[in-house]
Tab-separated table of C-alpha atoms in Angstrom:
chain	number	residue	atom	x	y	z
A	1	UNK	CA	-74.750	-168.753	32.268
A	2	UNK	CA	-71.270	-170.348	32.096
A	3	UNK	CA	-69.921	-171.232	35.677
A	4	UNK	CA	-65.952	-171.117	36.208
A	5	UNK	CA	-64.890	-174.063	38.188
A	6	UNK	CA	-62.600	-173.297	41.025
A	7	UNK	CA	-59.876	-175.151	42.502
A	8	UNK	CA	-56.783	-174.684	44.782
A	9	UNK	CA	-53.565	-173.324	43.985
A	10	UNK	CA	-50.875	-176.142	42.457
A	11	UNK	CA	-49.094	-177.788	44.587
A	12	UNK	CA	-45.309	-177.589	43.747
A	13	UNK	CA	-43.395	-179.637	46.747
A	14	UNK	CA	-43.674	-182.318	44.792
A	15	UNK	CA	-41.829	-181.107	41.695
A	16	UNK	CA	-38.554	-182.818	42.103
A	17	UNK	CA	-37.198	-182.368	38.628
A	18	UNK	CA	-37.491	-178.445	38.907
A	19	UNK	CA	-39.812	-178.301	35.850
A	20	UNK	CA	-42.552	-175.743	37.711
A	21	UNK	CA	-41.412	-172.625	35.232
A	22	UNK	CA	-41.569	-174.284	32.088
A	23	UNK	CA	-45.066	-176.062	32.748
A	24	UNK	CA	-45.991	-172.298	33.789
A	25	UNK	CA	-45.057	-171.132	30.857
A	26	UNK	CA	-46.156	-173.679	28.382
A	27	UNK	CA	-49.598	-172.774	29.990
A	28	UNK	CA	-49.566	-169.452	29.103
A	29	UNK	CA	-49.158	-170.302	25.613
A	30	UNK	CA	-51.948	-171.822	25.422
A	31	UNK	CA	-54.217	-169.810	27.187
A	32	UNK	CA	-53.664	-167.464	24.548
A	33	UNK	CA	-55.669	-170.123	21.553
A	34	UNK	CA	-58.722	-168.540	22.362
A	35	UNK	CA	-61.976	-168.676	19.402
A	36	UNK	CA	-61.245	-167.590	16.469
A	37	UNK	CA	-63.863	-166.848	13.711
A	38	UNK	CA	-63.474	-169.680	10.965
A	39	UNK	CA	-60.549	-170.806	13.068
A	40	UNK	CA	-59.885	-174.211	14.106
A	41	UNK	CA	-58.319	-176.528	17.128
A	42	UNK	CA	-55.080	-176.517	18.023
A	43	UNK	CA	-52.588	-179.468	18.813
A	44	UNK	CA	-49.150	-179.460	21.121
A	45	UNK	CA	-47.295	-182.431	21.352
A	46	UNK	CA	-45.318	-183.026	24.651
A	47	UNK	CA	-42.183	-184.792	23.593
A	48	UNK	CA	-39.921	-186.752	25.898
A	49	UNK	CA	-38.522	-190.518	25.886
A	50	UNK	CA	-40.287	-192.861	28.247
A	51	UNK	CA	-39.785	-192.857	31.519
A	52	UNK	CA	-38.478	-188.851	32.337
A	53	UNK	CA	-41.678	-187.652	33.211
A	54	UNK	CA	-44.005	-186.619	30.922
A	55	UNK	CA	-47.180	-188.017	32.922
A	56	UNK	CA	-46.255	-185.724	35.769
A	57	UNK	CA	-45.820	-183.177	32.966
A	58	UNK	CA	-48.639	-183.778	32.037
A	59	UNK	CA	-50.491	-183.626	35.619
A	60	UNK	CA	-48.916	-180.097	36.547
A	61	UNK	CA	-50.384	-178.520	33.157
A	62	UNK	CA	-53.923	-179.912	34.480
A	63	UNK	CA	-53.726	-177.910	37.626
A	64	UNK	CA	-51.932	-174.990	36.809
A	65	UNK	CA	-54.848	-174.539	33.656
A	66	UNK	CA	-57.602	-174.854	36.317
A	67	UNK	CA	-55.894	-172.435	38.423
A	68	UNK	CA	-56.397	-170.123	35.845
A	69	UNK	CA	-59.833	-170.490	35.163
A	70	UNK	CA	-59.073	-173.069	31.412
A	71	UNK	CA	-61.218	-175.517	31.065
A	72	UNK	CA	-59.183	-178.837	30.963
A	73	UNK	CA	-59.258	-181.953	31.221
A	74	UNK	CA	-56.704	-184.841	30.759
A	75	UNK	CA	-57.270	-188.344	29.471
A	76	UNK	CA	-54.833	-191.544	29.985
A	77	UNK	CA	-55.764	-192.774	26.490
A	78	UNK	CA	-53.816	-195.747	26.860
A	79	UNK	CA	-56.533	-197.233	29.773
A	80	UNK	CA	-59.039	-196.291	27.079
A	81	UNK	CA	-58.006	-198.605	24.242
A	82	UNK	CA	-60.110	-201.438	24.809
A	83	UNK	CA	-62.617	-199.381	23.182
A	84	UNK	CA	-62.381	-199.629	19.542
A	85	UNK	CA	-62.075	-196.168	18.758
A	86	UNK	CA	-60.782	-193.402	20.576
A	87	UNK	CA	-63.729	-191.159	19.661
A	88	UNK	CA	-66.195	-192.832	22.932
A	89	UNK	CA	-63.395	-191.888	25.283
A	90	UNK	CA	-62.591	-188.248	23.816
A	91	UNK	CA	-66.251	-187.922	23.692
A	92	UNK	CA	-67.109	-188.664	27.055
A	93	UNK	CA	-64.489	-186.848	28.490
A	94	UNK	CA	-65.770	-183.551	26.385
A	95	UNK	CA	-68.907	-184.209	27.691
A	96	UNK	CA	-67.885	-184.659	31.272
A	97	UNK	CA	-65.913	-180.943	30.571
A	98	UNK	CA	-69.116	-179.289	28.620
A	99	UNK	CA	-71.109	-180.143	31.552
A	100	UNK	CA	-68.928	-179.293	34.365
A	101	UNK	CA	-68.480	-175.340	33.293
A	102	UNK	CA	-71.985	-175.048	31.738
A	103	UNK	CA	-74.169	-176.623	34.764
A	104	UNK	CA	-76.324	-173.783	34.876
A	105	UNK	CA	-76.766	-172.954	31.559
A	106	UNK	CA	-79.799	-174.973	29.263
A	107	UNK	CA	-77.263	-175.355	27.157
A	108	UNK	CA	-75.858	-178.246	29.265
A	109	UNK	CA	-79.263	-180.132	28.493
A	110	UNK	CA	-78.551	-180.175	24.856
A	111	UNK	CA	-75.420	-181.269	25.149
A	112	UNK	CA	-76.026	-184.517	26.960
A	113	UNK	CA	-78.816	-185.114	24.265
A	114	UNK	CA	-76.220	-184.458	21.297
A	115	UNK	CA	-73.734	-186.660	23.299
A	116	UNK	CA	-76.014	-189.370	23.779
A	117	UNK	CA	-77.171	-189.172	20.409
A	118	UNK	CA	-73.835	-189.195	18.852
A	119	UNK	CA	-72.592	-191.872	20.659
A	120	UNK	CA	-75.266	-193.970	20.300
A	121	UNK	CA	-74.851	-193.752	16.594
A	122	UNK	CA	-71.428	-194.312	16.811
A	123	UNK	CA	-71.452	-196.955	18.178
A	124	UNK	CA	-74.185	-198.596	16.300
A	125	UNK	CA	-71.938	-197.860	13.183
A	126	UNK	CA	-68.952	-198.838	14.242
A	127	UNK	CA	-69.810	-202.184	15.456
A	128	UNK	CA	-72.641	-202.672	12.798
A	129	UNK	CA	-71.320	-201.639	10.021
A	130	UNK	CA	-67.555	-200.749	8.533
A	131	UNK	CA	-67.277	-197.381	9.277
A	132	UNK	CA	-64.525	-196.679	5.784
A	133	UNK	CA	-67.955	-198.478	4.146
A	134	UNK	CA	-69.749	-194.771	5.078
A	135	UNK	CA	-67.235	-192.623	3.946
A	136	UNK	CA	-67.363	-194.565	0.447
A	137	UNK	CA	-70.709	-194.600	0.707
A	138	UNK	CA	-71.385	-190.526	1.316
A	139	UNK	CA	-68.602	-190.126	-1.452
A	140	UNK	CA	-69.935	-191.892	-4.168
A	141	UNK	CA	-74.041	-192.598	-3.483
A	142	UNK	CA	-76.503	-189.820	-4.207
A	143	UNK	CA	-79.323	-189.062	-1.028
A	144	UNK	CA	-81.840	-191.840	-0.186
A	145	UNK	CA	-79.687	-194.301	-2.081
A	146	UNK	CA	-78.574	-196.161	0.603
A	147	UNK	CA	-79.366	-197.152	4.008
A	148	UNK	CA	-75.616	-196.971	5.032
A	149	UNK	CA	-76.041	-193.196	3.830
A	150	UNK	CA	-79.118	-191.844	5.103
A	151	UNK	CA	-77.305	-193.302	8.651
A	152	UNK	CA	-73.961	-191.664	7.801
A	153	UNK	CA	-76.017	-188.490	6.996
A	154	UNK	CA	-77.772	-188.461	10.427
A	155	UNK	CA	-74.598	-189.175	11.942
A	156	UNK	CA	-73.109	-186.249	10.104
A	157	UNK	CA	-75.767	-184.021	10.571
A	158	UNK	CA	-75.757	-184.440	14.861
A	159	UNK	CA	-71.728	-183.951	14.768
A	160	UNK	CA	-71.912	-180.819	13.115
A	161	UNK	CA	-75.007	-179.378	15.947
A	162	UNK	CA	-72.388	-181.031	18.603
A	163	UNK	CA	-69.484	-178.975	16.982
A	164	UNK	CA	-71.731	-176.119	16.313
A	165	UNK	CA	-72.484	-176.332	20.336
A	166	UNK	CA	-69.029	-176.754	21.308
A	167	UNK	CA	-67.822	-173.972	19.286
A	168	UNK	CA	-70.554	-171.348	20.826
A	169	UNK	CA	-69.127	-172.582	24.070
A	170	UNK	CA	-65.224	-171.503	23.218
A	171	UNK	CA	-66.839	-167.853	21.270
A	172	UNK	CA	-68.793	-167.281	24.334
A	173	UNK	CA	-66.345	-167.563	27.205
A	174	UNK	CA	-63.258	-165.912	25.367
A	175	UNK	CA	-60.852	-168.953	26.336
A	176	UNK	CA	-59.717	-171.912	25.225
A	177	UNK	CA	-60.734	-175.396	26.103
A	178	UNK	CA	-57.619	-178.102	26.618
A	179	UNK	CA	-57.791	-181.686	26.356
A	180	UNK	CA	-54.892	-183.373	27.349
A	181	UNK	CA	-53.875	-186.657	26.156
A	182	UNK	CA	-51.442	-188.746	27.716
A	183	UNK	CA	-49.599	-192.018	27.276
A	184	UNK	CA	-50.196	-191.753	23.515
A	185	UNK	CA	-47.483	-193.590	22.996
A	186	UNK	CA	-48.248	-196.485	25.021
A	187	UNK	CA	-50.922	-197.101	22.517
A	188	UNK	CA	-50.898	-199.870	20.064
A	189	UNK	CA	-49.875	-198.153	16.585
A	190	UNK	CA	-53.175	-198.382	14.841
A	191	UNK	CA	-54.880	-196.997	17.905
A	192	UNK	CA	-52.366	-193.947	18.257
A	193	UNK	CA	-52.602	-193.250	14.702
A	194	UNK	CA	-56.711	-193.264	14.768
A	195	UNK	CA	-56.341	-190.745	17.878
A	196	UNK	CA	-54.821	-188.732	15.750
A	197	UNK	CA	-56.966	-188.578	12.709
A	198	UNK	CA	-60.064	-188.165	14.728
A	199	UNK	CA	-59.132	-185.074	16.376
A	200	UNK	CA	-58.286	-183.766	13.253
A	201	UNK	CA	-61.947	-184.798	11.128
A	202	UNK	CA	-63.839	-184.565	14.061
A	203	UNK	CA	-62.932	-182.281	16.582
A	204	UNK	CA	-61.458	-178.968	14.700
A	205	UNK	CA	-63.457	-176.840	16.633
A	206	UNK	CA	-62.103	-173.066	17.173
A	207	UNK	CA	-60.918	-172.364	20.547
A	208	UNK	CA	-60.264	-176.278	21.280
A	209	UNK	CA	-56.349	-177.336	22.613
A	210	UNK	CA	-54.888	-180.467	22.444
A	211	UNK	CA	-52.044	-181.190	23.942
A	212	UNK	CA	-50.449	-184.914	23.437
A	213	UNK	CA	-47.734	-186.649	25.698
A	214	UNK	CA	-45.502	-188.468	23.008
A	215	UNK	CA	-42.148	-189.937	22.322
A	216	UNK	CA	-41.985	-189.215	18.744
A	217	UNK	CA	-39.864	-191.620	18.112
A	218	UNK	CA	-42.131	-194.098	19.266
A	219	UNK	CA	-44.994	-192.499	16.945
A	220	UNK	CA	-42.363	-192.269	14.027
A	221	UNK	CA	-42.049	-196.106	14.270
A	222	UNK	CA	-45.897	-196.747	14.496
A	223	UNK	CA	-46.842	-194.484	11.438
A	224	UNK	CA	-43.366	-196.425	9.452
A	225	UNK	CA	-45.278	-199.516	10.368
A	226	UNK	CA	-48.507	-198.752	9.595
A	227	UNK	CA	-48.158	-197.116	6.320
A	228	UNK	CA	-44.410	-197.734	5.144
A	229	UNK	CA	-43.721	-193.854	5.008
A	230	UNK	CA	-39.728	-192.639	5.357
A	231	UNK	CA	-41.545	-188.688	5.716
A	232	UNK	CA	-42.496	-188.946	8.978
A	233	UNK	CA	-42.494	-185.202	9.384
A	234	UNK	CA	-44.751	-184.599	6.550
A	235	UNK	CA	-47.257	-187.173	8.503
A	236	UNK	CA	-46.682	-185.066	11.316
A	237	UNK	CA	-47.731	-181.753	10.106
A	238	UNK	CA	-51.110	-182.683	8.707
A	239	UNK	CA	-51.815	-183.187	12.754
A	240	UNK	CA	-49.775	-181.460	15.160
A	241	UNK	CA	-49.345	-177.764	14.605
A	242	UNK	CA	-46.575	-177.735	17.479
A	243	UNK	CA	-44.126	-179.583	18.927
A	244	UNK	CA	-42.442	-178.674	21.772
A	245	UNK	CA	-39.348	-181.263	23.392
A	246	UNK	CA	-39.688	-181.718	27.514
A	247	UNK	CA	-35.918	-180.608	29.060
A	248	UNK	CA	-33.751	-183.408	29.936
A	249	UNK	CA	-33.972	-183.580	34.023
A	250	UNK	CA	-30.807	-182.764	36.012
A	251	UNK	CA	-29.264	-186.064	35.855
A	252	UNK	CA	-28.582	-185.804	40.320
A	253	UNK	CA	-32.274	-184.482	40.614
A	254	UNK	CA	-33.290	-187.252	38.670
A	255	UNK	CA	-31.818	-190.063	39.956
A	256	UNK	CA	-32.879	-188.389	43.215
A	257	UNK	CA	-36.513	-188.646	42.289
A	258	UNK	CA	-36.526	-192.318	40.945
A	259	UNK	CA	-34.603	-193.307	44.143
A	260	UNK	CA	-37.437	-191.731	46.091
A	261	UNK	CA	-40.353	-193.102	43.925
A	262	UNK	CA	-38.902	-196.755	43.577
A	263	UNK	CA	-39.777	-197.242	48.024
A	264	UNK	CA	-36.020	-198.202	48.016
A	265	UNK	CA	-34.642	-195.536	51.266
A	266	UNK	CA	-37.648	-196.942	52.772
A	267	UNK	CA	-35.889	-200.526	51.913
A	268	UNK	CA	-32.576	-199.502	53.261
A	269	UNK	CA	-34.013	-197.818	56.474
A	270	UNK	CA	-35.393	-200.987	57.572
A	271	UNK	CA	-32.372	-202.908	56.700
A	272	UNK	CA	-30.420	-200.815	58.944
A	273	UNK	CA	-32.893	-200.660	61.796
A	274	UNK	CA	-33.374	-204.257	62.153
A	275	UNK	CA	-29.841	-204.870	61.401
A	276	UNK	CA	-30.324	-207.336	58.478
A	277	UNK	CA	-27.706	-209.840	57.107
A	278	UNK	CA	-27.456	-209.313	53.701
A	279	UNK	CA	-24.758	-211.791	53.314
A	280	UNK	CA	-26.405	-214.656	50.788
A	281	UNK	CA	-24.665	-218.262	51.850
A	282	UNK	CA	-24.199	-220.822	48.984
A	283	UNK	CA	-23.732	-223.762	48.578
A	284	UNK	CA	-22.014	-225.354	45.644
């Protein structure tokens, strides 16, 4: 049995920069990648400078998907790279998801025992042995050649019964399950660049969303860095199926909410109620 989590309606007095219709809508777009027979996941980027508001973005998507019944979730993944690789994190928070809608189902045991299992060997691998050292490995060995492979090919073998379990889950409730990622671009460039290469090779599951808070320019300049390429869009494709650019805030609404945010008519109240000086004397 697969519970739907319920939760209040969203909350829109805070929405200062007037951006309530187009988080609606952007929504709706995505409750519509549901499971798809030899499908695969989807991924959105969110694309705005730094600074205009794509964390609160971000935030409204969250609630107005649980409103609706989605299963989301939404993941600072800049706070989470301390970790080596952003699989743990994306895991966990999966988990933490899986769990949530699928309490009363047995299902829900599996899944913390494919979890644990995977990230146990995960992280055994990663910090134990040179995880590129697998992939050569599995390319090139043949079976029972090679420690490093027979450990790859258990690792291998629980990812697939985690995807397999994942992807029941998405055929099974006819929607689509969103992970949000935010902050992206806070990340340091290698990091940012890994996030994106393990949703790709590890989590194209049909039915799964993922929807990424970037400044492309600011991924542009990591993936220049990191690999000397001029055809950043090219780079881009192989990852993010769409991209969709955050509107511009009204400049007076804007100003508006960073004037309320910074404390400072709070500042100025006080200055006027206690009838401060704020004449600075010199002396030269």
């Amino acid at each position: 049995m697969t519970m739907k989590a319920t939760t209040a309606p969203v909350n829109w007095d805070d929405d200062k920069l007037g951006i309530q219709q187009h988080v609606i809508d952007f929504a709706h777009i995505l409750e519509q990648e549901k499971y798809t027979p030899g499908g695969s996941s989807k991924v959105y980027s969110i694309s705005a400078e730094f600074g205009v508001g794509k964390t609160f973005f971000c935030t409204k998507l969250h609630d107005v998907l649980k409103q609706d019944g989605i299963p989301a979730s939404i993941l600072n993944i800049w706070e989470m790279d301390f970790y080596d690789n952003p699989l743990i994190p994306l895991l966990i928070k999966i988990k933490d998801l899986y769990i949530k809608y699928n309490r009363l189902c047995t299902t829900a045991y599996d899944a913390v025992k494919f979890f644990a299992k995977i990230i146990k060997l995960f992280t055994k691998h990663r910090y134990g042995i040179d995880i590129d050292k697998f992939i050569e490995t599995y390319q090139n060995l043949k079976p029972n050649k090679s420690d490093i492979y027979n450990n790859y090919q258990e690792f291998e073998q629980e990812l697939t019964k985690l995807k397999d379990l994942l992807a029941s889950w998405t055929e099974r409730q006819n929607k689509p399950v969103v992970i949000i990622i935010d902050e992206l671009d806070r990340c340091r460039p290698d990091y940012a660049v890994k996030t994106l290469e393990i949703l790709k090779h590890f989590f194209d599951i049909p039915g799964f969303v993922f929807v990424l808070a970037i400044d492309e320019e600011q991924l542009k300049s990591s993936v220049e860095t990191l690999f000397g390429t001029k055809n950043f869009d090219g780079y881009k494709r192989k990852f993010i199926n769409n991209s969709f650019i955050l509107p511009k805030p009204d400049k007076v609404k804007f100003t508006d909410f960073l004037y309320e945010k910074s404390g400072l008519a709070n500042v100025i109240k006080q200055i006027e109620e206690k009838n401060i000086d704020l004449v600075f004397k010199t002396t030269l």
